[in-house]
Amino acid sequence: MEDIEKAMDALLRASRVVVLTGAGISAESGVPTFRGEDGLWKNYRPEELATPGAFARNPELVWEWYYWRRSIIGKAEPNPGHLALKTLEDRLLDRFFLITQNVDGLHRKAGNERLVEFHGNIWINRCTRCGNERFDDTVKFEGLPTCPGCGSLERPGVVWFGEAIPSGVIRISMERVRSCDVCLVVGTSGVVQPAASLADAAKVSGAFIIEVNPQATPISYTADVSLRGKAGEVLPQLVSQ
Ligand code: NAD
Ligand code: ZN
C-alpha cells in the first residue's frame, strides 16, 4: 500500500480522530510561519518578540508587530487544507477534535467548532491588570491599547514563549490525544513545547500517527506515515473518501 492509502485506511477505520495543526497549515493562506523566510519582521526573530520580557521592555514594539501580523491575517482566507478539516469534522462530529497552535482563527473561519486554540487568538486583547479579555480588530498601531474596565495596559491574548498553557486547555487536549486512535499532525515543526509532546502522548496511547509536512520534523520519527506535501494539496486527498 502507498503511504496515502495507509493514511486514508487508518482514517476510515478510526473511531476517534485528533488533528494537531501548526503554522504550516496557514502558509498557503499567505500567513508566514515563524521558521520560514517571511517570518522575520524588521530583522527581529519571533523568539525576540513573543516573550514576556520583550513586552516588559518595549510594549510598543511588540504591539506594532502584532498589528502587522493582524493586518496579514485579516486578509487571509481558509485554504483547501482548512476546508478539508471542516469536511472531516462534519463527517465525524463528536469523534473529531482539533488542537491548533495557530492564533490566526482560520479554523473557526473555515467552520470548525470542535477545537481548542492552544496558544490563544491574535484578535483578543487581555488586560495586564484585571485579566479582562475583549475582541479587538485594530490592525494599525495608534498608541498602546488599554482596558475598557480599569484603564491598564492590554497585551495580546496569546501564549508567549516561556509562558504556561492554561491548565484547562492542557487537560482537555491530553484527554483527547490519549483517547484517540488516529492523530493527524499537520504543518508543525514539532519544536515548540508542550504542543509538540501531544503527538508523543497520542503515540504512547497507541494511536496511529499521520504527519503532513513538506519537510521532515522530529515528529517524523514517531509518525506511522509521513506524507511529504503541502497541507492544501494532501488534506483534500486524504479526506476524499
Ligand atoms: P513553525 O513556523 O515552527 O513550523 C511550520 C511548519 O510548517 C514547518 O515544519 C514547515 O515545514 C511546515 N510547512 C510549511 N508550509 C507548509 C504547508 N504548505 N503545508 C504543511 N506544512 C507546511 O510553526 P509551529 O510548529 O506551528 O510553531 C510556531 C509557533 O508559532 C506556534 O506555537 C504558533 O502559535 C505560532 N505561529 C502561529 C501562526 C498562525 O497563527 N498562523 C503563524 C506563525 C507562528
Ligand atoms: Zn483591566
Short mmCIF file of N, CA and C and ligand atoms in Angstrom, two decimals, residues 127-132 146-154, ligand 2:
data_model
loop_
_atom_site.label_atom_id
_atom_site.label_comp_id
_atom_site.label_asym_id
_atom_site.label_seq_id
_atom_site.Cartn_x
_atom_site.Cartn_y
_atom_site.Cartn_z
N CYS A 127 -6.27 42.32 29.51
CA CYS A 127 -5.77 43.35 30.42
C CYS A 127 -4.66 42.77 31.30
N THR A 128 -3.53 43.51 31.41
CA THR A 128 -2.41 43.02 32.22
C THR A 128 -2.70 43.14 33.71
N ARG A 129 -3.77 43.90 34.07
CA ARG A 129 -4.05 44.09 35.50
C ARG A 129 -5.24 43.23 35.94
N CYS A 130 -6.40 43.41 35.28
CA CYS A 130 -7.60 42.72 35.77
C CYS A 130 -7.92 41.46 34.97
N GLY A 131 -7.19 41.22 33.87
CA GLY A 131 -7.38 39.98 33.11
C GLY A 131 -8.56 40.01 32.16
N ASN A 132 -9.29 41.13 32.11
CA ASN A 132 -10.44 41.22 31.20
C ASN A 132 -9.99 40.97 29.76
N THR A 146 -5.64 50.05 25.83
CA THR A 146 -5.90 49.99 27.27
C THR A 146 -7.25 49.34 27.55
N CYS A 147 -7.36 48.80 28.76
CA CYS A 147 -8.54 48.06 29.20
C CYS A 147 -9.75 48.99 29.35
N PRO A 148 -10.89 48.65 28.73
CA PRO A 148 -12.08 49.49 28.88
C PRO A 148 -12.60 49.50 30.32
N GLY A 149 -12.24 48.46 31.11
CA GLY A 149 -12.70 48.39 32.50
C GLY A 149 -11.83 49.23 33.44
N CYS A 150 -10.53 48.95 33.48
CA CYS A 150 -9.68 49.56 34.51
C CYS A 150 -8.62 50.50 33.94
N GLY A 151 -8.55 50.61 32.62
CA GLY A 151 -7.64 51.58 32.02
C GLY A 151 -6.18 51.14 31.95
N SER A 152 -5.88 49.92 32.38
CA SER A 152 -4.48 49.46 32.35
C SER A 152 -4.09 48.97 30.96
N LEU A 153 -2.80 48.77 30.80
CA LEU A 153 -2.24 48.29 29.54
C LEU A 153 -2.78 46.90 29.19
N GLU A 154 -3.15 46.71 27.93
CA GLU A 154 -3.55 45.39 27.47
C GLU A 154 -2.38 44.73 26.74
ZN ZN B 2 -8.43 45.84 33.23
#
